[in-house]
Tab-separated table of C-alpha atoms and ligand atoms in Angstrom:
chain	number	residue	atom	x	y	z
A	680	UNK	CA	-1.142	-11.268	26.626
A	681	UNK	CA	-3.558	-9.898	24.008
A	682	UNK	CA	-2.367	-9.794	20.410
A	683	UNK	CA	-3.857	-8.386	17.201
A	684	UNK	CA	-4.366	-11.029	14.557
A	685	UNK	CA	-5.444	-10.631	10.936
A	686	UNK	CA	-8.412	-12.980	10.675
A	687	UNK	CA	-9.561	-12.073	7.159
A	688	UNK	CA	-8.440	-10.345	3.974
A	689	UNK	CA	-10.136	-8.963	0.865
A	690	UNK	CA	-9.151	-6.948	-2.165
A	691	UNK	CA	-10.614	-5.262	-5.190
A	692	UNK	CA	-9.147	-3.878	-8.397
A	693	UNK	CA	-11.198	-1.938	-10.975
A	694	UNK	CA	-12.069	-3.779	-14.184
A	695	UNK	CA	-10.312	-1.473	-16.636
A	696	UNK	CA	-6.792	-2.677	-17.456
A	697	UNK	CA	-4.242	-0.245	-18.888
A	698	UNK	CA	-1.257	-2.021	-20.421
A	699	UNK	CA	2.178	-0.625	-21.188
A	700	UNK	CA	1.290	-0.636	-24.870
A	701	UNK	CA	-1.789	1.492	-24.083
A	702	UNK	CA	0.614	3.995	-22.482
A	703	UNK	CA	2.795	3.985	-25.603
A	704	UNK	CA	-0.147	5.715	-27.312
A	705	UNK	CA	-0.320	8.473	-24.679
A	706	UNK	CA	3.315	9.401	-23.877
A	707	UNK	CA	6.740	8.781	-25.366
A	708	UNK	CA	7.529	5.462	-23.670
A	709	UNK	CA	7.811	1.756	-24.454
A	710	UNK	CA	6.768	-1.540	-22.933
A	711	UNK	CA	10.459	-2.451	-22.903
A	712	UNK	CA	11.469	0.651	-20.860
A	713	UNK	CA	8.640	0.299	-18.331
A	714	UNK	CA	9.153	-3.475	-17.911
A	715	UNK	CA	12.920	-3.220	-17.487
A	716	UNK	CA	13.000	-0.153	-15.226
A	717	UNK	CA	9.981	-0.961	-13.050
A	718	UNK	CA	8.714	-4.532	-13.603
A	719	UNK	CA	5.213	-3.177	-14.316
A	720	UNK	CA	3.266	-4.631	-17.287
A	721	UNK	CA	-0.224	-3.285	-16.615
A	722	UNK	CA	-2.289	-1.411	-14.015
A	723	UNK	CA	-5.990	-1.013	-13.190
A	724	UNK	CA	-7.826	2.264	-13.644
A	725	UNK	CA	-10.975	3.200	-11.707
A	726	UNK	CA	-14.170	3.669	-13.698
A	727	UNK	CA	-15.446	7.202	-14.297
A	728	UNK	CA	-17.917	6.981	-11.424
A	729	UNK	CA	-15.646	5.117	-9.001
A	730	UNK	CA	-13.924	6.938	-6.145
A	731	UNK	CA	-11.624	5.564	-3.440
A	732	UNK	CA	-14.466	4.685	-1.046
A	733	UNK	CA	-16.102	2.560	-3.773
A	734	UNK	CA	-12.937	0.481	-4.126
A	735	UNK	CA	-12.568	0.327	-0.333
A	736	UNK	CA	-16.156	-0.861	0.024
A	737	UNK	CA	-15.664	-3.794	-2.379
A	738	UNK	CA	-12.478	-4.936	-0.615
A	739	UNK	CA	-14.095	-4.544	2.825
A	740	UNK	CA	-17.166	-6.595	1.882
A	741	UNK	CA	-14.902	-9.427	0.741
A	742	UNK	CA	-12.943	-9.322	4.001
A	743	UNK	CA	-16.143	-9.283	6.093
A	744	UNK	CA	-17.481	-12.247	4.132
A	745	UNK	CA	-14.202	-14.126	4.664
A	746	UNK	CA	-14.427	-13.414	8.420
A	747	UNK	CA	-18.140	-14.308	8.471
A	748	UNK	CA	-18.620	-11.053	10.346
A	749	UNK	CA	-21.271	-8.327	10.160
A	750	UNK	CA	-20.138	-4.707	9.720
A	751	UNK	CA	-22.181	-3.876	12.842
A	752	UNK	CA	-19.657	-5.826	14.922
A	753	UNK	CA	-16.735	-3.539	13.980
A	754	UNK	CA	-15.305	-1.252	16.672
A	755	UNK	CA	-13.078	0.811	14.384
A	756	UNK	CA	-12.489	1.487	10.679
A	757	UNK	CA	-9.143	2.871	9.492
A	758	UNK	CA	-8.561	3.783	5.856
A	759	UNK	CA	-4.994	4.439	4.704
A	760	UNK	CA	-5.105	6.646	1.622
A	761	UNK	CA	-3.666	9.741	-0.040
A	762	UNK	CA	-6.420	9.833	-2.651
A	763	UNK	CA	-9.567	9.999	-0.524
A	764	UNK	CA	-12.942	10.912	-1.996
A	765	UNK	CA	-12.536	14.494	-0.694
A	766	UNK	CA	-10.468	16.482	1.815
A	767	UNK	CA	-13.137	15.772	4.417
A	768	UNK	CA	-15.080	13.906	5.648
A	769	UNK	CA	-12.607	11.077	5.813
A	770	UNK	CA	-12.953	8.147	3.433
A	771	UNK	CA	-13.224	5.968	6.556
A	772	UNK	CA	-16.416	7.828	7.583
A	773	UNK	CA	-17.877	7.428	4.086
A	774	UNK	CA	-17.042	3.725	4.236
A	775	UNK	CA	-18.479	3.372	7.758
A	776	UNK	CA	-21.806	4.741	6.530
A	777	UNK	CA	-21.888	2.574	3.409
A	778	UNK	CA	-21.074	-0.566	5.349
A	779	UNK	CA	-23.646	0.262	8.043
A	780	UNK	CA	-20.936	-0.120	10.681
A	781	UNK	CA	-22.858	2.093	13.094
A	782	UNK	CA	-20.802	1.207	16.187
A	783	UNK	CA	-17.386	1.831	14.597
A	784	UNK	CA	-15.197	4.890	15.089
A	785	UNK	CA	-13.565	5.894	11.787
A	786	UNK	CA	-10.572	7.886	10.568
A	787	UNK	CA	-8.043	8.050	7.730
A	788	UNK	CA	-4.282	7.726	7.865
A	789	UNK	CA	-2.063	9.647	5.475
A	790	UNK	CA	1.365	8.056	5.270
A	791	UNK	CA	1.430	7.575	1.491
A	792	UNK	CA	2.785	4.164	0.429
A	793	UNK	CA	3.553	3.266	4.064
A	794	UNK	CA	-0.056	4.012	5.042
A	795	UNK	CA	-1.221	0.426	5.388
A	796	UNK	CA	1.630	-0.472	7.742
A	797	UNK	CA	1.166	2.727	9.752
A	798	UNK	CA	-2.497	1.697	10.008
A	799	UNK	CA	-1.544	-1.831	11.049
A	800	UNK	CA	0.610	-0.409	13.828
A	801	UNK	CA	-2.210	1.846	15.060
A	802	UNK	CA	-4.727	-1.015	14.947
A	803	UNK	CA	-2.282	-3.272	16.776
A	804	UNK	CA	-1.853	-0.674	19.538
A	805	UNK	CA	-5.615	-0.156	19.954
A	806	UNK	CA	-6.149	-3.900	20.284
A	807	UNK	CA	-3.242	-4.449	22.691
A	808	UNK	CA	-4.444	-1.563	24.861
A	809	UNK	CA	-7.883	-3.170	25.091
A	810	UNK	CA	-9.701	-0.111	23.677
A	811	UNK	CA	-10.972	-1.923	20.564
A	812	UNK	CA	-11.317	-5.587	19.572
A	813	UNK	CA	-12.533	-5.780	15.971
A	814	UNK	CA	-10.900	-3.432	13.482
A	815	UNK	CA	-11.284	-3.072	9.708
A	816	UNK	CA	-8.123	-1.665	8.122
A	817	UNK	CA	-8.212	-0.724	4.435
A	818	UNK	CA	-5.565	0.595	2.047
A	819	UNK	CA	-7.334	2.167	-0.934
A	820	UNK	CA	-6.241	4.501	-3.713
A	821	UNK	CA	-7.393	5.977	-7.007
A	822	UNK	CA	-4.057	7.536	-7.916
A	823	UNK	CA	-5.078	7.660	-11.588
A	824	UNK	CA	-7.108	10.797	-10.680
A	825	UNK	CA	-3.948	12.537	-9.461
A	826	UNK	CA	-1.658	11.401	-12.263
A	827	UNK	CA	-0.396	13.748	-14.954
A	828	UNK	CA	-1.063	11.675	-18.055
A	829	UNK	CA	1.389	13.858	-19.989
A	830	UNK	CA	4.307	13.110	-17.624
A	831	UNK	CA	6.026	9.863	-18.610
A	832	UNK	CA	8.175	10.003	-15.458
A	833	UNK	CA	5.160	9.281	-13.254
A	834	UNK	CA	2.146	8.147	-15.296
A	835	UNK	CA	3.619	4.719	-16.054
A	836	UNK	CA	4.050	3.911	-12.348
A	837	UNK	CA	0.718	4.127	-10.568
A	838	UNK	CA	-2.536	2.195	-10.468
A	839	UNK	CA	-5.844	1.979	-8.588
A	840	UNK	CA	-7.037	-0.663	-6.119
A	841	UNK	CA	-7.966	-1.528	-2.541
A	842	UNK	CA	-7.053	-4.159	0.019
A	843	UNK	CA	-8.684	-4.779	3.399
A	844	UNK	CA	-7.931	-6.781	6.518
A	845	UNK	CA	-9.931	-7.486	9.648
A	846	UNK	CA	-8.033	-7.655	12.903
A	847	UNK	CA	-9.287	-9.265	16.075
A	848	UNK	CA	-8.023	-9.477	19.640
A	849	UNK	CA	-6.609	-12.940	20.351
A	850	UNK	CA	-4.411	-14.710	22.849
A	851	UNK	CA	-1.639	-17.139	21.893
A	852	UNK	CA	1.470	-17.027	19.727
A	853	UNK	CA	-0.053	-15.914	16.400
A	854	UNK	CA	-0.628	-12.356	15.309
A	855	UNK	CA	1.332	-9.138	14.880
A	856	UNK	CA	4.668	-9.554	16.649
A	857	UNK	CA	6.090	-6.089	15.991
A	858	UNK	CA	5.681	-2.950	13.906
A	859	UNK	CA	8.355	-0.364	13.082
A	860	UNK	CA	7.487	3.162	11.960
A	861	UNK	CA	9.823	5.867	10.652
A	862	UNK	CA	9.604	9.243	8.937
A	863	UNK	CA	11.859	12.001	7.619
A	864	UNK	CA	9.892	15.110	6.661
A	865	UNK	CA	13.022	16.900	5.437
A	866	UNK	CA	12.745	14.892	2.203
A	867	UNK	CA	9.045	15.537	1.651
A	868	UNK	CA	9.620	17.306	-1.656
A	869	UNK	CA	10.944	14.142	-3.319
A	870	UNK	CA	7.394	12.887	-3.693
A	871	UNK	CA	4.346	15.095	-3.200
A	872	UNK	CA	1.075	16.505	-4.460
A	873	UNK	CA	1.275	20.232	-3.709
A	874	UNK	CA	-2.057	21.581	-5.000
A	875	UNK	CA	-5.477	21.722	-3.357
A	876	UNK	CA	-4.308	22.057	0.266
A	877	UNK	CA	-4.069	25.174	2.427
A	878	UNK	CA	-0.602	26.046	1.054
A	879	UNK	CA	-1.786	26.140	-2.558
A	880	UNK	CA	-5.592	26.130	-2.526
A	881	UNK	CA	-7.274	25.297	-5.814
A	882	UNK	CA	-7.075	28.235	-8.224
A	883	UNK	CA	-6.579	28.877	-11.906
A	884	UNK	CA	-2.831	29.146	-11.216
A	885	UNK	CA	-2.626	25.779	-9.453
A	886	UNK	CA	-4.428	24.197	-12.382
A	887	UNK	CA	-2.196	25.917	-14.952
A	888	UNK	CA	0.906	24.822	-13.044
A	889	UNK	CA	-0.455	21.265	-12.718
A	890	UNK	CA	-0.033	21.325	-8.947
A	891	UNK	CA	-2.912	18.861	-8.509
A	892	UNK	CA	-0.801	16.021	-9.850
A	893	UNK	CA	1.746	13.721	-8.211
A	894	UNK	CA	5.324	15.048	-8.467
A	895	UNK	CA	8.255	12.708	-7.965
A	896	UNK	CA	12.029	12.921	-8.181
A	897	UNK	CA	12.161	9.258	-9.157
A	898	UNK	CA	15.858	8.533	-9.285
A	899	UNK	CA	16.699	10.207	-5.944
A	900	UNK	CA	13.718	8.494	-4.301
A	901	UNK	CA	14.856	5.157	-5.722
A	902	UNK	CA	18.346	5.373	-4.213
A	903	UNK	CA	17.077	6.412	-0.784
A	904	UNK	CA	14.395	3.697	-0.817
A	905	UNK	CA	16.927	0.926	-1.465
A	906	UNK	CA	19.170	2.039	1.402
A	907	UNK	CA	16.366	2.629	3.897
A	908	UNK	CA	14.591	-0.648	3.172
A	909	UNK	CA	17.766	-2.666	3.617
A	910	UNK	CA	18.165	-1.208	7.110
A	911	UNK	CA	14.469	-1.598	7.884
A	912	UNK	CA	14.250	-5.326	7.172
A	913	UNK	CA	17.413	-5.950	9.182
A	914	UNK	CA	15.997	-3.945	12.128
A	915	UNK	CA	12.712	-5.883	11.980
A	916	UNK	CA	14.307	-9.334	11.979
A	917	UNK	CA	16.779	-8.387	14.702
A	918	UNK	CA	13.982	-7.092	16.928
A	919	UNK	CA	12.251	-10.490	16.680
A	920	UNK	CA	15.458	-12.501	16.917
A	921	UNK	CA	14.705	-14.151	13.571
A	922	UNK	CA	16.934	-15.153	10.669
A	923	UNK	CA	15.919	-14.425	7.040
A	924	UNK	CA	15.733	-18.186	6.407
A	925	UNK	CA	12.889	-18.402	8.954
A	926	UNK	CA	10.665	-16.132	6.853
A	927	UNK	CA	7.963	-17.858	4.821
A	928	UNK	CA	7.376	-14.703	2.798
A	929	UNK	CA	8.414	-11.102	2.301
A	930	UNK	CA	5.461	-8.912	1.310
A	931	UNK	CA	6.909	-5.618	0.095
A	932	UNK	CA	5.240	-2.433	-1.082
A	933	UNK	CA	5.039	-2.769	-4.856
A	934	UNK	CA	6.782	0.323	-6.252
A	935	UNK	CA	9.605	-1.016	-8.384
A	936	UNK	CA	10.838	-4.559	-8.996
A	937	UNK	CA	14.461	-3.423	-8.750
A	938	UNK	CA	13.840	-2.026	-5.252
A	939	UNK	CA	12.127	-5.285	-4.233
A	940	UNK	CA	15.026	-7.339	-5.633
A	941	UNK	CA	17.576	-5.236	-3.754
A	942	UNK	CA	15.748	-5.824	-0.454
A	943	UNK	CA	15.424	-9.572	-1.107
A	944	UNK	CA	19.130	-9.737	-2.002
A	945	UNK	CA	20.076	-8.019	1.220
A	946	UNK	CA	18.182	-10.728	3.130
A	947	UNK	CA	19.534	-13.490	0.901
A	948	UNK	CA	15.920	-14.436	0.146
A	949	UNK	CA	15.137	-16.175	-3.152
A	950	UNK	CA	12.529	-14.273	-5.177
A	951	UNK	CA	10.065	-17.147	-4.866
A	952	UNK	CA	9.721	-16.177	-1.209
A	953	UNK	CA	8.737	-12.645	-2.179
A	954	UNK	CA	5.123	-11.834	-2.988
A	955	UNK	CA	5.195	-9.784	-6.181
A	956	UNK	CA	2.184	-8.543	-8.132
A	957	UNK	CA	3.265	-5.119	-9.376
A	958	UNK	CA	3.448	-6.507	-12.912
A	959	UNK	CA	-0.394	-6.584	-12.817
A	960	UNK	CA	-1.225	-3.570	-10.650
A	961	UNK	CA	1.664	-1.081	-10.721
A	962	UNK	CA	2.160	1.016	-7.591
A	963	UNK	CA	-1.168	1.283	-5.756
A	964	UNK	CA	0.412	3.099	-2.786
A	965	UNK	CA	-1.357	2.213	0.494
A	966	UNK	CA	-3.324	-0.543	-1.275
A	967	UNK	CA	-0.353	-2.520	-2.550
A	968	UNK	CA	0.525	-4.588	0.538
A	969	UNK	CA	-3.047	-5.596	1.482
A	970	UNK	CA	-3.785	-6.579	-2.150
A	971	UNK	CA	-0.613	-8.709	-2.262
A	972	UNK	CA	-1.409	-10.209	1.156
A	973	UNK	CA	-4.965	-11.066	0.103
A	974	UNK	CA	-3.766	-12.788	-3.073
A	975	UNK	CA	-1.148	-14.748	-1.134
A	976	UNK	CA	-3.689	-15.831	1.496
A	977	UNK	CA	-6.387	-16.823	-0.974
A	978	UNK	CA	-4.016	-18.802	-3.199
A	979	UNK	CA	-2.828	-20.816	-0.193
A	980	UNK	CA	0.675	-19.377	-0.331
A	981	UNK	CA	0.536	-18.412	3.336
A	982	UNK	CA	-0.105	-20.983	6.036
A	983	UNK	CA	-0.758	-20.902	9.756
A	984	UNK	CA	2.367	-20.195	11.846
A	985	UNK	CA	4.275	-18.710	8.864
A	986	UNK	CA	6.504	-15.732	9.644
A	987	UNK	CA	5.770	-12.825	7.271
A	988	UNK	CA	7.743	-9.617	6.897
A	989	UNK	CA	5.825	-6.672	5.442
A	990	UNK	CA	7.681	-3.493	4.461
A	991	UNK	CA	6.958	-0.200	2.715
A	992	UNK	CA	8.530	3.105	1.761
A	993	UNK	CA	6.840	6.215	0.425
A	994	UNK	CA	6.015	9.898	0.472
A	995	UNK	CA	6.656	11.877	3.608
A	996	UNK	CA	9.143	10.374	3.529
A	997	UNK	CA	7.780	7.490	5.554
A	998	UNK	CA	8.837	3.891	5.896
A	999	UNK	CA	7.434	1.065	7.995
A	1000	UNK	CA	7.467	-2.678	8.540
A	1001	UNK	CA	5.653	-5.409	10.428
A	1002	UNK	CA	6.519	-8.941	11.483
A	1003	UNK	CA	3.545	-11.277	11.624
A	1004	UNK	CA	3.173	-14.866	12.751
A	1005	UNK	CA	0.211	-15.970	10.629
B	1188	COA	N1	9.623	5.925	-20.712
B	1188	COA	C1	10.810	6.110	-21.314
B	1188	COA	N2	11.784	6.839	-20.763
B	1188	COA	C2	11.558	7.380	-19.558
B	1188	COA	C3	10.362	7.201	-18.875
B	1188	COA	C4	9.357	6.439	-19.509
B	1188	COA	N3	8.173	6.221	-18.947
B	1188	COA	N4	10.431	7.849	-17.694
B	1188	COA	C5	11.643	8.391	-17.630
B	1188	COA	N5	12.335	8.122	-18.739
B	1188	COA	C6	13.680	8.533	-19.094
B	1188	COA	C7	14.122	9.771	-18.369
B	1188	COA	O1	13.659	10.919	-19.049
B	1188	COA	C8	15.623	9.649	-18.413
B	1188	COA	O2	16.061	10.063	-19.676
B	1188	COA	P1	17.389	10.947	-19.839
B	1188	COA	O3	18.484	10.074	-19.308
B	1188	COA	O4	17.446	11.192	-21.294
B	1188	COA	O5	17.146	12.172	-19.008
B	1188	COA	C9	15.861	8.145	-18.328
B	1188	COA	O6	14.598	7.523	-18.674
B	1188	COA	C10	16.311	7.639	-16.952
B	1188	COA	O7	15.517	8.244	-15.977
B	1188	COA	P2	15.730	7.954	-14.456
B	1188	COA	O8	14.741	8.761	-13.677
B	1188	COA	O9	17.162	8.057	-14.097
B	1188	COA	O10	15.333	6.395	-14.411
B	1188	COA	P3	15.356	5.398	-13.207
B	1188	COA	O11	16.178	4.237	-13.531
B	1188	COA	O12	15.585	6.077	-11.892
B	1188	COA	O13	13.828	4.860	-13.191
B	1188	COA	C11	11.830	5.211	-11.925
B	1188	COA	C12	12.783	5.765	-12.973
B	1188	COA	C13	10.770	6.264	-11.632
B	1188	COA	C14	11.188	3.963	-12.480
B	1188	COA	C15	12.595	4.864	-10.650
B	1188	COA	O14	13.442	5.933	-10.321
B	1188	COA	C16	11.734	4.570	-9.448
B	1188	COA	O15	11.074	3.563	-9.399
B	1188	COA	N6	11.801	5.430	-8.425
B	1188	COA	C17	11.286	5.212	-7.110
B	1188	COA	C18	9.827	5.025	-7.039
B	1188	COA	C19	9.474	4.863	-5.612
B	1188	COA	O16	9.967	4.012	-4.916
B	1188	COA	N7	8.648	5.718	-5.104
B	1188	COA	C20	8.415	5.718	-3.692
B	1188	COA	C21	7.384	4.797	-3.292
B	1188	COA	S1	5.866	5.266	-3.969
């Protein structure tokens, strides 16, 4: 039985660090409020000339180096993002060209913060079906370009970054054991970016009304996220006939420390089994899980045969999880 296995990881975060105290100078907020309500201490901001594909390229090169693989060997490139370089072509096509991955098909996935896990599920299915063997999957975002820096409700939350994984077709017990995808479009207005699409094409009015920025009903989203994620992790473990104590690590989407704590509590997992880095990066949407995974892999926190549970929740609404035997 063919399985998809992550054989390499890589990540990249822009150099510029924006701390909570930097934000205190821009909007009416405080380090204390942001730390207590979100767990975030600082985030990275893309340089003036950097776009999402630039961040994706850096993360991808690191993953390819880790795998000792040439871009020419790739069969498929998937980029999960809601902040692509432009509406089209896809960021995956831009990345394919810059990597020189001439053989690879390429497309983007838009599932907001769940994008990386939606992408993992798609990659897993392609590999299991036998259509593709070597797949580069990237989560990359420059949300700072879509952030209203006058809105304290949102501007303290997001950051820029990219994480990449390379999947290969393998046989044996290790690899992706299951993925679980969900969506509920009826709650799409809780978290969206309305301007610049075909509903509200760019115009003076859309600019005046600030429709090109992320809008979020934070508190409502928070409550729904906690409930949904509790059910999602239970569903994922049950499907694999595993107990929480068998998990080596939970790798959650990094939106809010209180949401992460609630999910860990539900599983009865101590926080030292949860990979947390949102204090340093904020919410990087589709990039958050692959960045956290890369850091955990490269610091030796994850070992062969470990069971890992990855989970995310985001705009759409979408939510998704994966169970991996490393
Ligand atoms: N600094 C200081 N005060 C702020 C603030 C900031 N940056 N942002 C909001 N506030 C204020 C609000 O104006 C409100 O004041 P009021 O009571 O006088 O009206 C108060 O803090 C509480 O706001 P509320 O929205 O109820 O806070 P919260 O506890 O829900 O925390 C979030 C806000 C955004 C941190 C939290 O709701 C959250 O993380 N939401 C979900 C994010 C998420 O998961 N998104 C989906 C995945 S991307």
